[in-house]
Amino acid sequence: MSTTVTTEGGPRFRLSDEQREIRAMVREFAEAEIGPIAAEIDMNHRFPEESIPKMAELGLLGMIVPEQYGGAGLDYVSYAVAIEELSRVCASHGVIASVNNSLYSYPVLTYGTEEQKQRLLKPVASGQFLGAYCLTEPNAGSNAANQETTAVLDGDHYVLNGTKLFVTNGGPARYLIVYASNDRSKGTRGISAFVVDAETPGVKKGKPEHKLGIHASDTREIAFVDCRVPVANRLGPEGQGYKVALDTLAGGRIGIAAQAVGIAQASLEASQRYAQERIQFDQPIANFPAIQQMLADMAVEVDAARLLTYRASFLRDQGRPHAIESSMAKLYASEAAVKCADLAVQLHGGYGYLTEYKVERFYRDAKICTIYEGTSEIQKMVIALNVLKQFEEPRA
Ligand SMILES: Cc1cc2nc3c(=O)[nH]c(=O)nc-3n(C[C@H](O)[C@H](O)[C@H](O)COP(=O)(O)OP(=O)(O)OC[C@H]3O[C@@H](n4cnc5c(N)ncnc54)[C@H](O)[C@@H]3O)c2cc1C
């Protein structure tokens, strides 16, 4: 990321040449390869199998992973840009890639041993297999610390028992990061992270959930029944799993913020076009101040959301603290996506309510961004605790 001085006035934030090339490349790919199937996979709730090798070919499934482990070796800003571009065309593709990158590949890259990276990261970052992240349980949603899945040591294996809910990529994924408690009396310090091969006996995948939006993203329950996982598949030391989960989510939230920016951007673009094409009272509706205000509101929301997302990504690239900034980006961008998609439907009038127009899909797809990887209420809680901490510090 660089700062350049433009003739339009003042220093201006801009992407590097390489980041802009990635934007152009992913945009071209998304419009050519995903655009034609986006409505159909939404309508049929169909996971886009055919897109996986194509995204893999472009390195979109292991963007932040070094090439030696099968990835593209890009930075987080590039990653955010790419997820935005995928989601601008199809939010389901955005989350499929985001989970594979942020929620699976990142923790294996960061906490895995060299042997684990070769065995468990390379095949996923290269897109040969997909990865998924299993944290949520029936009694551990917003309160992820309340893990009831257990992992009991038995020789050179752990025996996992428990049920995970809402697993994105759950059906197609070959490798699953599973959080489980070795000792519930230790609370979060008793939680460990494991990579489970989905073909292990005792992994029981449920049916895909039917959802409001992101229909082409596969979401399902996965149960673990006396599932024997080698000790060699534990990620990081025993008892460090909760730390792995939280660190992973700080990056994951950047992916969801970027997904939301893509949906908001698509809503704005569809509205720009429609406002100039639709004639009422003998003139384009774009002439009406009420419509202009909608467009202005959307434009500001998109810019603000994107800048917060870039800031969080940039800090992560610099290895600087970014958990709060990720929460801010995720909170703001997801609410912005909901607002922009809502305004886009309103601006399209009755046509916006029809599936024939894309904004109907954007409206349904936007909502999930305010829920997964921490609801808006949880992001506010995280941000507020940090604000209060800042107040306390000078007094100490
Ligand atoms: C489509 C989809 C895909 C998902 N993918 C994954 C995945 O891949 N992996 C995974 O592990 N999970 C996944 N999830 C789960 C998701 O992260 C959780 O649904 C989410 O964290 C909220 O948990 P919950 O549903 O149990 O809601 P709850 O925690 O029960 O929350 C219910 C309501 O209470 C509010 N609330 C809860 N606690 C507080 C509090 N302390 N203060 C204020 N308000 C509070 C919440 O904000 C919410 O409004 C997915 C969910 C969906 C719907």
XYZ file of C-alpha atoms and ligand atoms in Angstrom:
449
model
C 0.000 0.000 0.000
C 1.370 3.417 -0.833
C 0.439 7.044 -0.373
C 0.586 9.169 -3.493
C -0.093 12.825 -4.196
C -2.752 13.334 -6.824
C -3.604 16.408 -8.860
C -7.167 16.215 -7.511
C -5.820 17.616 -4.251
C -3.884 16.314 -1.281
C -2.216 13.005 -0.476
C -4.486 10.130 -1.320
C -4.545 6.589 -0.176
C -4.161 4.155 -3.072
C -3.427 0.535 -3.722
C -0.014 -0.491 -5.034
C 0.305 -1.397 -8.716
C 0.381 -5.078 -7.823
C -2.737 -4.793 -5.682
C -4.547 -3.017 -8.510
C -3.490 -5.739 -10.936
C -4.932 -8.328 -8.578
C -8.171 -6.358 -8.425
C -8.373 -6.266 -12.226
C -7.511 -9.961 -12.542
C -10.096 -11.110 -9.976
C -12.737 -8.765 -11.394
C -12.236 -10.155 -14.871
C -12.364 -13.722 -13.587
C -15.458 -13.117 -11.444
C -17.384 -11.392 -14.215
C -16.450 -13.973 -16.859
C -16.642 -17.204 -14.869
C -18.876 -16.567 -11.862
C -21.275 -13.928 -13.219
C -22.977 -16.340 -15.644
C -23.743 -18.918 -12.902
C -24.401 -16.621 -9.917
C -28.209 -16.468 -10.273
C -28.535 -20.171 -11.073
C -26.474 -21.442 -8.111
C -28.436 -19.106 -5.845
C -31.767 -20.332 -7.220
C -30.785 -24.015 -6.952
C -28.843 -23.746 -3.676
C -25.994 -25.399 -5.562
C -22.378 -25.465 -4.369
C -20.262 -24.306 -7.356
C -17.915 -27.299 -7.689
C -16.752 -26.089 -11.086
C -15.382 -22.853 -9.620
C -13.001 -24.536 -7.180
C -10.307 -25.582 -9.707
C -10.644 -22.207 -11.439
C -10.168 -20.271 -8.203
C -7.303 -22.611 -7.296
C -5.627 -21.953 -10.633
C -5.597 -18.224 -9.855
C -4.287 -18.785 -6.327
C -7.506 -17.491 -4.750
C -7.789 -20.352 -2.273
C -4.418 -19.800 -0.620
C -3.784 -16.127 -1.164
C -1.947 -15.378 2.065
C -0.010 -18.648 2.097
C 3.608 -18.633 0.832
C 4.193 -20.399 -2.477
C 6.256 -23.138 -0.781
C 3.052 -24.301 0.932
C 0.903 -24.173 -2.188
C -0.320 -20.587 -1.870
C 0.014 -17.356 -3.819
C 2.137 -15.512 -1.221
C 0.097 -12.306 -1.270
C -0.527 -9.708 1.418
C -3.751 -9.158 3.349
C -4.702 -6.003 1.445
C -4.592 -8.023 -1.791
C -6.610 -10.700 -0.072
C -9.293 -8.182 0.965
C -9.372 -6.758 -2.558
C -9.828 -10.247 -4.045
C -12.612 -11.247 -1.631
C -14.379 -7.959 -2.381
C -14.210 -8.628 -6.110
C -15.520 -12.191 -5.792
C -18.349 -11.017 -3.515
C -19.240 -8.134 -5.822
C -20.353 -10.811 -8.273
C -21.346 -13.637 -5.897
C -21.172 -13.451 -2.103
C -21.210 -17.265 -1.844
C -17.954 -17.478 -3.761
C -16.595 -14.779 -1.468
C -17.219 -16.789 1.666
C -16.049 -20.101 0.162
C -12.677 -18.466 -0.544
C -12.623 -16.488 2.695
C -13.093 -19.575 4.878
C -10.432 -21.525 2.980
C -7.959 -18.649 3.310
C -8.636 -17.034 6.665
C -10.254 -19.696 8.783
C -8.396 -22.776 7.600
C -5.114 -21.834 5.936
C -4.120 -19.008 8.276
C -4.105 -21.028 11.545
C -2.312 -23.988 9.955
C 0.282 -21.619 8.506
C 0.721 -19.758 11.793
C 0.468 -22.509 14.382
C 1.330 -25.625 12.374
C 4.679 -27.418 12.399
C 6.658 -27.745 9.164
C 5.379 -31.301 8.804
C 1.762 -30.147 9.296
C 2.185 -27.379 6.731
C 3.390 -29.882 4.142
C 0.689 -32.423 4.936
C -2.323 -30.338 5.969
C -1.822 -26.877 4.464
C -0.397 -27.495 1.006
C -3.343 -29.518 -0.316
C -5.828 -26.893 0.908
C -3.955 -23.705 -0.006
C -3.421 -25.109 -3.493
C -7.137 -25.858 -3.783
C -6.761 -29.613 -4.191
C -9.058 -29.961 -1.171
C -11.171 -27.443 0.742
C -10.870 -26.592 4.416
C -13.476 -25.622 7.023
C -13.573 -24.210 10.532
C -15.631 -25.844 13.273
C -16.018 -23.624 16.323
C -19.752 -23.017 16.795
C -21.754 -25.532 18.817
C -25.344 -25.692 20.071
C -24.278 -24.020 23.353
C -21.237 -22.139 22.044
C -22.281 -19.413 19.605
C -21.349 -15.885 20.601
C -19.858 -17.441 23.707
C -17.344 -19.565 21.794
C -15.463 -20.248 25.031
C -18.181 -22.677 26.102
C -16.835 -25.578 24.026
C -18.598 -28.838 24.912
C -16.854 -30.991 22.302
C -14.285 -33.096 24.135
C -10.887 -34.427 23.113
C -9.605 -37.223 25.323
C -6.010 -38.418 24.929
C -5.726 -42.153 24.222
C -2.181 -43.233 23.331
C -1.063 -41.360 20.246
C -4.597 -40.231 19.385
C -7.250 -37.905 20.778
C -10.823 -39.180 20.806
C -13.215 -36.403 19.788
C -16.899 -36.320 20.702
C -19.286 -33.454 20.086
C -21.333 -31.535 17.537
C -20.395 -28.470 15.496
C -23.006 -26.306 13.804
C -23.162 -24.003 10.791
C -19.905 -25.224 9.236
C -19.222 -23.261 6.036
C -17.730 -25.492 3.292
C -18.830 -28.303 5.634
C -19.981 -30.688 2.898
C -17.159 -30.341 0.374
C -14.337 -29.804 2.879
C -11.759 -32.583 3.284
C -9.961 -30.972 6.236
C -11.654 -29.485 9.285
C -10.184 -27.357 12.050
C -12.027 -28.512 15.132
C -11.890 -26.880 18.552
C -12.433 -29.180 21.510
C -11.854 -29.207 25.240
C -9.260 -31.490 26.840
C -10.336 -30.349 30.273
C -13.522 -28.373 30.767
C -12.521 -27.392 34.313
C -9.754 -25.227 32.795
C -12.198 -23.127 30.754
C -10.611 -21.537 27.691
C -7.194 -22.855 28.776
C -8.514 -26.378 28.325
C -9.370 -25.880 24.623
C -7.146 -27.245 21.833
C -7.314 -27.018 18.042
C -7.132 -30.105 15.811
C -7.048 -30.689 12.080
C -9.408 -33.546 11.297
C -9.461 -35.390 7.997
C -13.172 -35.561 7.153
C -12.691 -39.146 5.974
C -11.804 -40.269 9.519
C -14.335 -42.766 10.940
C -16.679 -40.957 13.325
C -16.992 -37.748 11.275
C -20.697 -37.454 10.508
C -21.770 -34.689 8.185
C -25.389 -33.502 8.309
C -27.523 -32.228 5.433
C -26.960 -28.729 4.015
C -28.916 -26.040 5.864
C -31.507 -23.983 3.946
C -30.677 -20.342 4.385
C -31.963 -16.810 3.741
C -28.991 -16.010 1.497
C -25.563 -17.175 0.290
C -27.424 -20.200 -1.067
C -24.414 -21.518 -2.978
C -22.295 -21.686 0.158
C -22.542 -25.093 1.844
C -23.442 -24.813 5.555
C -24.015 -27.878 7.691
C -23.741 -29.602 11.044
C -20.818 -31.973 11.613
C -20.812 -34.444 14.501
C -17.750 -36.244 15.864
C -18.496 -39.632 17.386
C -15.517 -41.400 18.962
C -13.454 -39.857 16.220
C -9.761 -40.757 16.598
C -7.466 -37.926 15.579
C -3.669 -38.390 15.642
C -1.787 -36.295 18.218
C 0.276 -35.198 15.204
C -2.815 -33.274 14.018
C -3.062 -31.021 17.078
C -2.426 -27.424 16.073
C -0.190 -25.691 18.584
C 0.249 -26.775 22.202
C -2.536 -28.390 24.177
C -4.689 -25.705 25.820
C -3.802 -23.014 23.251
C -6.790 -23.630 20.993
C -8.855 -20.671 22.154
C -5.966 -18.336 21.409
C -5.733 -19.894 17.924
C -9.492 -19.405 17.446
C -9.450 -15.725 18.455
C -6.361 -14.881 16.420
C -7.896 -16.638 13.432
C -11.127 -14.681 13.777
C -9.250 -11.356 13.784
C -8.155 -12.165 10.224
C -11.412 -13.884 9.340
C -13.315 -10.717 10.138
C -11.275 -8.908 7.492
C -12.522 -11.477 4.984
C -16.147 -10.927 6.017
C -15.687 -7.148 5.968
C -14.344 -7.489 2.420
C -17.257 -9.725 1.475
C -19.624 -7.033 2.785
C -17.809 -4.295 0.843
C -18.261 -6.356 -2.330
C -22.013 -6.707 -1.752
C -22.338 -2.993 -0.944
C -20.352 -2.045 -4.055
C -22.505 -4.271 -6.255
C -25.649 -2.709 -4.756
C -24.339 0.765 -5.542
C -23.380 -0.095 -9.113
C -26.759 -1.708 -9.864
C -28.467 1.370 -8.432
C -26.334 3.808 -10.432
C -27.360 2.058 -13.646
C -31.006 1.641 -12.789
C -31.457 5.236 -11.609
C -30.363 6.476 -15.012
C -32.382 3.961 -17.036
C -35.710 4.031 -15.208
C -38.066 6.736 -16.466
C -40.882 8.043 -14.308
C -42.625 11.402 -14.616
C -40.930 11.677 -18.072
C -37.409 11.659 -16.673
C -34.803 9.299 -15.226
C -35.450 8.714 -11.542
C -31.796 9.803 -11.024
C -33.100 13.378 -11.358
C -35.065 13.130 -8.125
C -33.310 14.383 -4.969
C -34.649 11.435 -2.957
C -32.890 9.022 -5.334
C -29.704 11.105 -5.335
C -29.649 10.977 -1.545
C -29.889 7.200 -1.652
C -26.958 7.055 -4.051
C -24.933 9.498 -1.938
C -25.608 7.502 1.228
C -24.546 4.302 -0.501
C -21.382 5.836 -1.946
C -20.276 7.076 1.486
C -21.041 3.734 3.121
C -19.037 1.831 0.505
C -16.016 4.110 0.827
C -16.016 4.138 4.620
C -16.425 0.365 4.789
C -13.655 -0.219 2.262
C -11.211 2.111 4.014
C -11.802 0.477 7.394
C -11.255 -2.912 5.751
C -8.026 -1.785 4.091
C -6.772 -0.341 7.363
C -7.315 -3.599 9.233
C -5.659 -5.550 6.391
C -2.732 -3.150 6.264
C -2.128 -3.468 10.018
C -2.207 -7.248 9.739
C 0.337 -7.067 6.921
C 2.562 -4.959 9.170
C 2.295 -7.477 11.994
C 0.725 -4.784 14.155
C -2.249 -5.239 16.537
C -5.429 -5.213 14.483
C -8.117 -7.146 16.392
C -10.067 -3.970 17.218
C -9.660 -2.582 13.710
C -10.870 -5.904 12.265
C -13.924 -5.760 14.512
C -14.591 -2.162 13.466
C -14.245 -3.038 9.788
C -16.456 -6.106 10.127
C -19.116 -4.232 12.103
C -19.205 -1.208 9.846
C -18.939 -3.002 6.515
C -21.564 -5.620 7.313
C -24.095 -3.016 8.465
C -23.190 -0.942 5.378
C -23.862 -3.930 3.116
C -27.300 -4.414 4.680
C -28.067 -0.713 4.322
C -26.818 -0.471 0.718
C -28.656 -3.606 -0.393
C -31.828 -2.326 1.286
C -31.492 1.049 -0.444
C -30.787 -0.701 -3.755
C -34.028 -2.706 -3.519
C -35.921 0.465 -2.584
C -34.409 2.388 -5.478
C -35.444 -0.373 -7.893
C -39.060 -0.195 -6.655
C -41.157 -3.289 -7.418
C -38.524 -4.639 -9.787
C -36.034 -4.778 -6.935
C -38.268 -7.309 -5.236
C -38.083 -9.720 -8.158
C -35.438 -12.414 -8.428
C -34.888 -11.257 -12.014
C -32.947 -8.293 -10.597
C -29.691 -8.972 -8.778
C -30.393 -6.572 -5.917
C -32.899 -9.057 -4.479
C -29.998 -11.523 -4.061
C -27.707 -8.848 -2.632
C -30.404 -8.018 -0.059
C -30.620 -11.655 1.097
C -26.855 -12.222 0.952
C -25.904 -9.068 2.893
C -27.572 -10.064 6.153
C -25.248 -12.945 7.020
C -22.306 -10.557 7.253
C -23.782 -9.075 10.447
C -24.018 -12.544 12.003
C -21.145 -14.900 11.245
C -17.637 -14.616 12.669
C -19.158 -12.626 15.533
C -22.469 -10.761 15.402
C -22.613 -6.950 15.271
C -23.444 -6.954 18.984
C -20.307 -8.972 19.745
C -18.151 -6.660 17.601
C -19.550 -3.683 19.548
C -18.772 -5.453 22.801
C -15.157 -6.031 21.698
C -14.790 -2.412 20.557
C -16.422 -0.985 23.697
C -14.171 -3.015 26.004
C -11.192 -1.567 24.171
C -12.591 1.969 24.441
C -13.089 1.507 28.172
C -9.559 0.103 28.521
C -8.212 3.251 26.891
C -10.105 5.311 29.456
C -8.640 3.286 32.283
C -5.037 3.492 31.169
C -4.326 7.167 31.984
C -5.772 6.656 35.472
C -3.478 3.695 36.206
C -24.530 -19.198 7.219
C -23.681 -19.344 8.437
C -22.366 -19.778 8.297
C -21.564 -19.952 9.444
N -20.304 -20.461 9.309
C -19.611 -20.846 10.422
C -18.385 -21.582 10.314
O -17.891 -21.830 9.219
N -17.795 -21.996 11.456
C -18.309 -21.740 12.689
O -17.715 -22.154 13.683
N -19.461 -21.033 12.833
C -20.128 -20.592 11.728
N -21.313 -19.908 11.847
C -21.836 -19.635 13.167
C -21.840 -18.155 13.526
O -20.545 -17.690 13.718
C -22.764 -17.974 14.744
O -24.089 -18.201 14.304
C -22.637 -16.613 15.380
O -21.360 -16.456 15.980
C -23.705 -16.336 16.419
O -23.858 -17.416 17.307
P -25.333 -17.981 17.582
O -25.960 -18.265 16.246
O -25.254 -19.109 18.531
O -26.124 -16.779 18.199
P -26.237 -16.403 19.775
O -24.883 -16.361 20.366
O -27.241 -17.282 20.398
O -26.800 -14.933 19.699
C -28.200 -14.624 19.627
C -28.337 -13.097 19.779
O -27.857 -12.688 21.056
C -26.843 -11.690 20.885
N -25.852 -11.843 21.953
C -25.242 -12.970 22.370
N -24.384 -12.701 23.358
C -24.429 -11.363 23.576
C -23.770 -10.461 24.452
N -22.846 -10.864 25.323
N -24.075 -9.137 24.370
C -24.991 -8.710 23.478
N -25.664 -9.512 22.623
C -25.368 -10.820 22.658
C -26.266 -11.943 19.505
O -25.624 -10.789 18.980
C -27.510 -12.319 18.732
O -28.212 -11.156 18.354
C -22.111 -19.663 10.717
C -23.416 -19.196 10.844
C -24.212 -19.063 9.723
C -25.641 -18.609 9.893
